[in-house]
Amino acid sequence: MDHSNYQTDYKHVGQPYSRKDAQKKVTGQAQYAIDLDLPGMLYGKWLLSPHARAKILSIDTSAAKALPGVKAVITGEETDILVGLYMQDKLAMAKGETRYQGEVVAAVAAVDLQTAEKAISLIKVDYEPLKPVLDVDEALDGDILVHEDINELKHVEGVFFPQKDSNIASLNKAKRGDVDKALQEADIVVESEFSLPAVAHAPMETHVTIVQADPYSNRIVVWSSAQSPFALRQMLAHSFKISESDIEVNIPFVGGAFGGKAGIHLEPLATLLSKAANGAPVKLIPTREEEFNQLPTRAGMRGHIITGAKKDGKITAVKVVYDWDSGAYADYGVNVGKTAVYSGIGPYDIENAAVVSKTIYTNKVFSTAYRGFGHLETHWTIERQMDIISQKLGIDPLDLRMKNLLEPGSRTISGELISESSGSVKDCLAAVVKEIGWTGRKTEEERRKEWATGKVRGKGFAVLQKAPAMPANTSTSVIMQMTGDGRVKMMIGAIDYGQGANTTMAQIAAQELDLPIDRVEVVENLSTQTNPYDWNTVASKYTFMGGNAVIRASRDMLRQMKDIAAQVLHSTADHLAHGGGYIYHIHNPERRIAYEQLALGYQYPDGSGIGGPLISHGVYMADGLTNLDHETGQGKPALVWTFGAHAVDLEVDVETGSITILKVASAFDIGQVINEKLIYGQICGGVLQGLGSAILEGYKFSPDNRLLNPSFTDNKIPTMKDMPIEVVPIYIENPQKNGPYGARGVGEHPMISVPSAVGNAVYDALGINFHVLPLSPEAIVLGILSGKESILCTDVNCLPGCY
Amino acid sequence: MVDHKECSLLDEHIASNQRKVSLTCVVNGVEICDTIDPTMTLLHFLRDRLKLFGTKESCGEGECGACTVIMNGKAVTSCIILAIEADGAEILTVEGLAKDGRISILQEEFISEDALQCGFCTPGFLMSTRALLDRNPDPSEEEIKEALAGNLCRCTGYLPILKAVKKAAERERKELK
Amino acid sequence: MLSRFKYLKPHNLNEAVQYLEKEEKSFVLAGGTDLMILLRRNLINAEHIVDIKGLPEMAEFEFIDGAGLTIGASVVVNTVVDSEVVKTKYPALHQASASLASFLLRNRATVVGNICNASPGADLPPALLVYDAVVNIAGPQGMRQVPLHEFFTGVKRTVLQRGELVISVQLPDPGDGDKSIYLRQARLRGHDLATVGVASRIKPDGKVAIGICAVAPTPLRLFALEEKINERELNQETVEWAAEEIKQHIHPITDVRSSAQYRLQMASVLLKRGLSHLITKEDNHG
């Protein structure tokens, strides 16, 4: 990709600048939480429950406490610290009962890791193993409750809806029109079920956390590999019943996040250890195994979908139920479940629709946010179903989609009006099918001919949509200061964990202030002590929201400069303009003052000064969003939709089941490219992560719900040999009126619908509809051997954990 | 499961300090002499003793390549090598790539092709690539993939890395003659 | 890692053998790519680690016409991958070596270590087995030789007794007109343990040898199947027949890496592909 191909009328917006922190990262200077080495620091280790569900009968820590070098030993018995994002359902450590294999039962802090590990090995726990709730079916039976106190659990009311005496952490729903009537009147009704297993985020840096908790006051200092410093501060304050201002959260460089580092994770445990160790800083470094089986994952999901259509392909009704296997605790899982409602029928205009989404407790490692926030999963259901409908109707899947996709004037299931400014999913789909040369599905005869060669090509595509999943009042803020030499330093509330927020924001400020990019800097390594607030660095929202905030901060700074310059130049601010590092008079550009002369206040020749150091700020709050009505799901949840489409060209080895991805074309209506180099990275990375979900990844559990693959040995992620031969990114630019320069976010979208497009291409190749992920070589071969046209989990010998 | 009783001699070991071994090696051109515990890995020697934090730990089992360093000319995963095995060896880490105050061509190409996002795997990729280009200045795409498939990256999708390596190889062939 | 071991790097074989015999909980360290994982996961409790990389006989890597190939215990897999003589004389061994783990790990992992670890899914044994490899073992009672197919006794178990260590593995010279191939199936293209690996060889006398991994507690040489194949004329029809027949000779299990059914199917496919490739090659030459 030649990143410079992308031209715009803007000087900085649209430029493919290299990321600002790249040099630190290629020289080993970038410091991550794992690299921090504080004076007097202790190392924590913890003991995990080996049982999916068990009573803790007794814990003997005496030998651990007696080990030289051990400074603190704690168990759940000694603390009641509740941790909960939306549901207050989790204790910092298990107490009385463990709810998943991998839950923390006891922890130690010691002078070094080896001593800590030794101490853990000396702790003896007596468990009484209990029958676990294995999967969503058992959970929905409700014979055993994962949380017996579900009726009393505190939660965010009016947004999440735990069901009485059940394992349903939240039931959310939406409806539009009369779906049952429309199904009766449809020419064809198609009913299907799709499923996929839990998948690991697998950031290269695990959830490393250091906490120093002052034993003489409420003060807590955190250094963490986290993506949501302000949410973390808020929740930690809530858990320990202290003020947010008592807490300082520092985020150094973060080694990957993907949603898994949103919210709060090991910080409460580290706080308890630090307190117990008389205030020494305590560092927790989860091993890769702990990253897999203790820290949260993407939920497994089962989607049941019934669609009604007319013969001409007009879809008149859709009814979907999503069951999320969300594990032992709700975390962000309930919000994923909620999002599945208002985005649960995909980017289609369907007059009669009903979606029910259940976030379900089971005795497994719990789930949280994951790049795409449920959309990869829901689109696996929606977009495979569209392909099956097209098969049944004998209509080209492209035509079927085009007939039903959202367009200006359409309304989403929650009643939001789509306008010209919303972007075009049709443009995206048209672009990707063109790129792979789609001419319709192959015929049975063509398929047979190719089959004889042992390798069959297939093409498929899928559309996608996603809006930021966030509270209706989400906000962000930026502080901008000018140094004495006329350079700009910005503090933002977001974390740059590799998506490039710092570079993008610098570009926007450079554009607004008309400064060279190297004169604008976003301060790295956020601290809640100095940086201004942002809700969470999640949801592909930051380019939009942060970008708008930076524009406002820049314009605020320009206004301040003009106010002072107006006095100096004996003019008025509205006669002044800016450019090239100067404030100048619009009619007489020679009458000008350089930024640096204003930066710390203007000094007259006699030595006196006016103005003062330039500091500006910008805020952006989501505008016009509302909560959703619980019964109907109607409301305004989406700040901005980003639409997209993928098309895949692949080849299946029909004997071994291996799939070769020849080409992926991916189009997104991002409104305006701000930095093509960074977007290209998001697309390549997201597409491969999506391919991981499509053909490789997934948790496997034993019959008693122990995780069988808690390592990279058996929980694989794609390597360089597994990337597609070709990835073609396509940027559609229908501007978003309220976006910065018309831009929309695209961080998560490259991952969404990749499995759907692959599944559709596999159908094109084999004439077999797979309803289960991953489409591993084994699943493909067992699917073929089964002789069936539709392959469900039971057909491919799946272990528990996949449906 | 570890039998805890079997480890009961441990404290005695720690106290006696008998097991310490001496290690001499050259790291990034500097000779290092140290006395270490024989259970210490090369990775932890670099990070904890030499404070060279550029080399990362991610899986600890040789599966991800984040800890890759060059030892006697070969790219190896330092997390599953005992530090004492490096006795007499020459080690190059990411901190040793830049010379005379200038970053290398390879590092420049990783920047300009955006072959990194979070950056955590980057030192490992750079070291695997350095060893590759040292033994094969003109690698094919397949040879690059073979040499780098032991390094995992969750951010980039690898395509930008592949491009950076190709460009760096080309530039090194031209500029380092 | 809970183990608190002493580290010893002997300079002669006697010293190593004596140490291993004397000290309980001693483990041999060559590449360490398996041993270090066992230590890290606390699956073993080591008190002594004996690094054999200082022993000159362990570094032997030599092919002698007529005598064959010797691979010492400290020879790393990438050395074998890069060897021209292995590429031409023992193609299956070259291919198995090149498919083992990742390039990074092959810079440390040794051929002999891959044998001694005795993993059911190890890639190198099928290729070594079809060449009638022999394991050279040193011990308190002196030297002994064990054919590789008798070396494995179970999952992660071998015939090695206390105080014994493998010095090298030795392969006879296959002579001219020998053909072999190693094919494997895994969950992805990047480094992975083999779901199934099959080495197929046609000897200069036209007889077939088949080695396989990940379908039994140990890597196997399928002597009974070979015998049945060798009773027939080696043509495409026989290959198709053998691909079915192999399913009677192996009893794979279902585990986290694969179902038994898929393993059985892949054994069949890989044998068919391997033998087909070899007989086609013969035809080309003929």
Tab-separated table of C-alpha atoms in Angstrom, chain A residues 1 3 18-19 21-23 25-32 34-37 43 50 67-68 113-115 118 120-124 199-206 253-258 283 285-289 370-371 496-499 677-678 680-682 684-686 688-689 692 697 711-713 716-721 723-727 751, chain B residues 1-11 14 19 37 39-40 44 47-48 51-61 63-66 94-98 101 103-104 106-123 125-126 141-142 144-163 165:
chain	number	residue	atom	x	y	z
A	1	MET	CA	0.000	0.000	0.000
A	3	HIS	CA	0.052	5.422	1.898
A	18	SER	CA	3.839	7.826	10.832
A	19	ARG	CA	2.636	7.222	14.345
A	21	ASP	CA	5.364	6.953	19.309
A	22	ALA	CA	6.873	4.599	16.727
A	23	GLN	CA	10.491	5.504	17.388
A	25	LYS	CA	8.618	1.393	20.190
A	26	VAL	CA	11.314	0.303	17.733
A	27	THR	CA	14.145	1.184	20.081
A	28	GLY	CA	12.811	-0.570	23.171
A	29	GLN	CA	12.341	2.719	25.001
A	30	ALA	CA	8.562	2.523	25.258
A	31	GLN	CA	7.807	1.530	28.821
A	32	TYR	CA	4.854	-0.721	29.510
A	34	ILE	CA	5.457	-4.820	32.862
A	35	ASP	CA	8.645	-2.724	32.568
A	36	LEU	CA	7.999	-0.545	35.609
A	37	ASP	CA	10.318	-1.184	38.489
A	43	TYR	CA	5.451	-9.236	43.493
A	50	PRO	CA	-9.334	-25.617	39.966
A	67	LEU	CA	7.807	-18.457	54.341
A	68	PRO	CA	10.652	-15.923	54.543
A	113	LEU	CA	8.215	-13.757	42.015
A	114	GLN	CA	9.840	-17.054	42.959
A	115	THR	CA	9.049	-16.588	46.633
A	118	LYS	CA	6.468	-20.842	46.341
A	120	ILE	CA	1.129	-19.977	46.682
A	121	SER	CA	2.178	-23.612	46.420
A	122	LEU	CA	2.025	-23.829	50.221
A	123	ILE	CA	-1.589	-22.674	50.511
A	124	LYS	CA	-4.013	-25.534	51.083
A	199	VAL	CA	-12.576	-16.391	22.023
A	200	ALA	CA	-9.551	-14.844	23.729
A	201	HIS	CA	-8.435	-11.253	23.240
A	202	ALA	CA	-4.809	-12.368	23.468
A	203	PRO	CA	-3.138	-8.989	23.862
A	204	MET	CA	0.615	-9.500	23.747
A	205	GLU	CA	1.006	-7.792	27.122
A	206	THR	CA	-1.117	-9.457	29.777
A	253	PHE	CA	2.300	2.237	27.045
A	254	VAL	CA	-0.265	-0.549	26.725
A	255	GLY	CA	0.615	-3.780	24.928
A	256	GLY	CA	-2.697	-4.379	23.200
A	257	ALA	CA	-6.184	-4.343	24.662
A	258	PHE	CA	-8.992	-5.244	22.194
A	283	LYS	CA	3.066	-5.799	40.954
A	285	ILE	CA	1.973	-10.029	36.177
A	286	PRO	CA	-0.603	-12.530	34.930
A	287	THR	CA	0.933	-15.450	33.089
A	288	ARG	CA	-0.392	-16.307	29.662
A	289	GLU	CA	-2.321	-19.162	31.246
A	370	TYR	CA	-14.159	-7.520	22.789
A	371	ARG	CA	-13.375	-5.656	19.600
A	496	ASP	CA	-3.255	5.120	22.625
A	497	TYR	CA	-2.838	1.351	22.848
A	498	GLY	CA	-1.783	1.129	19.234
A	499	GLN	CA	-4.849	2.379	17.389
A	677	LYS	CA	-1.596	4.571	7.223
A	678	LEU	CA	-3.263	4.093	10.577
A	680	TYR	CA	-4.799	0.478	6.859
A	681	GLY	CA	-3.290	-0.974	10.029
A	682	GLN	CA	-6.699	-1.212	11.656
A	684	CYS	CA	-5.223	-5.502	8.182
A	685	GLY	CA	-5.204	-6.247	11.887
A	686	GLY	CA	-8.956	-6.446	12.271
A	688	LEU	CA	-6.838	-11.151	10.512
A	689	GLN	CA	-8.333	-11.109	13.995
A	692	GLY	CA	-8.906	-16.038	13.602
A	697	GLU	CA	-9.883	-19.694	17.505
A	711	SER	CA	-1.994	-21.548	26.349
A	712	PHE	CA	-0.754	-20.504	22.937
A	713	THR	CA	0.078	-24.181	22.425
A	716	LYS	CA	-3.868	-20.482	18.700
A	717	ILE	CA	-3.967	-17.068	17.117
A	718	PRO	CA	-3.006	-16.506	13.467
A	719	THR	CA	0.679	-16.206	12.581
A	720	MET	CA	2.339	-14.480	9.660
A	721	LYS	CA	1.845	-17.642	7.619
A	723	MET	CA	-2.577	-13.987	6.854
A	724	PRO	CA	-4.563	-13.573	3.643
A	725	ILE	CA	-2.532	-13.415	0.479
A	726	GLU	CA	-4.138	-10.071	-0.280
A	727	VAL	CA	-6.088	-7.513	1.733
A	751	MET	CA	-13.216	-7.636	12.463
B	1	MET	CA	0.236	-30.475	40.425
B	2	VAL	CA	3.336	-29.941	42.411
B	3	ASP	CA	3.968	-32.026	45.429
B	4	HIS	CA	4.672	-29.377	47.997
B	5	LYS	CA	6.709	-31.636	50.231
B	6	GLU	CA	9.216	-32.165	47.481
B	7	CYS	CA	10.105	-28.510	47.580
B	8	SER	CA	10.821	-28.337	51.263
B	9	LEU	CA	14.559	-27.995	50.722
B	10	LEU	CA	14.029	-24.766	48.930
B	11	ASP	CA	14.506	-22.381	51.796
B	14	ILE	CA	18.027	-19.963	49.146
B	19	ARG	CA	23.808	-22.654	43.750
B	37	ASP	CA	20.867	-18.030	40.283
B	39	THR	CA	17.206	-20.950	37.543
B	40	MET	CA	17.172	-17.447	36.085
B	44	HIS	CA	14.961	-12.178	33.228
B	47	ARG	CA	15.361	-7.385	32.141
B	48	ASP	CA	15.917	-7.724	35.872
B	51	LYS	CA	17.494	-3.433	33.104
B	52	LEU	CA	17.165	-3.898	29.362
B	53	PHE	CA	13.377	-3.751	29.297
B	54	GLY	CA	13.048	-3.677	25.514
B	55	THR	CA	12.928	-7.476	25.407
B	56	LYS	CA	9.402	-8.444	26.454
B	57	GLU	CA	7.758	-11.350	28.203
B	58	SER	CA	4.388	-12.389	26.847
B	59	CYS	CA	3.854	-16.158	27.011
B	60	GLY	CA	6.962	-17.387	28.788
B	61	GLU	CA	6.906	-20.603	26.794
B	63	GLU	CA	5.258	-19.674	21.630
B	64	CYS	CA	5.026	-15.948	20.894
B	65	GLY	CA	8.510	-14.576	20.200
B	66	ALA	CA	8.082	-11.339	22.206
B	94	VAL	CA	16.585	-4.341	20.540
B	95	GLU	CA	18.558	-1.742	22.474
B	96	GLY	CA	21.614	-2.656	20.404
B	97	LEU	CA	20.086	-2.063	16.969
B	98	ALA	CA	20.630	1.692	16.740
B	101	GLY	CA	22.897	7.814	17.768
B	103	ILE	CA	18.298	4.206	14.342
B	104	SER	CA	18.889	1.505	11.787
B	106	LEU	CA	15.254	-1.761	9.694
B	107	GLN	CA	13.836	0.366	12.483
B	108	GLU	CA	13.146	3.202	10.048
B	109	GLU	CA	11.161	0.906	7.795
B	110	PHE	CA	9.126	-0.466	10.684
B	111	ILE	CA	8.182	3.132	11.429
B	112	SER	CA	7.419	4.230	7.904
B	113	GLU	CA	5.424	1.103	6.986
B	114	ASP	CA	3.598	1.268	10.323
B	115	ALA	CA	4.680	-2.281	11.086
B	116	LEU	CA	3.636	-1.860	14.692
B	117	GLN	CA	0.676	-0.728	16.709
B	118	CYS	CA	0.826	-1.422	20.431
B	119	GLY	CA	4.540	-2.107	19.981
B	120	PHE	CA	4.822	-4.926	22.498
B	121	CYS	CA	5.797	-7.577	19.961
B	122	THR	CA	7.938	-5.145	17.972
B	123	PRO	CA	11.335	-5.770	19.620
B	125	PHE	CA	9.994	-8.953	15.342
B	126	LEU	CA	12.954	-6.650	14.880
B	141	GLU	CA	8.282	-13.630	0.901
B	142	GLU	CA	8.108	-17.277	1.950
B	144	ILE	CA	10.337	-13.961	5.569
B	145	LYS	CA	7.163	-15.682	6.718
B	146	GLU	CA	9.118	-18.752	7.766
B	147	ALA	CA	11.544	-16.679	9.804
B	148	LEU	CA	8.868	-14.540	11.468
B	149	ALA	CA	5.977	-16.982	11.994
B	150	GLY	CA	7.243	-17.687	15.505
B	151	ASN	CA	6.587	-14.063	16.452
B	152	LEU	CA	2.957	-13.341	17.244
B	153	CYS	CA	1.327	-9.969	16.702
B	154	ARG	CA	-2.329	-9.366	17.531
B	155	CYS	CA	-2.520	-5.801	16.182
B	156	THR	CA	-1.142	-5.429	12.681
B	157	GLY	CA	-2.341	-8.454	10.748
B	158	TYR	CA	1.344	-8.870	9.733
B	159	LEU	CA	0.992	-7.364	6.234
B	160	PRO	CA	2.643	-4.074	7.236
B	161	ILE	CA	5.445	-6.056	8.906
B	162	LEU	CA	6.013	-8.101	5.771
B	163	LYS	CA	6.232	-4.906	3.733
B	165	VAL	CA	10.944	-6.279	6.087
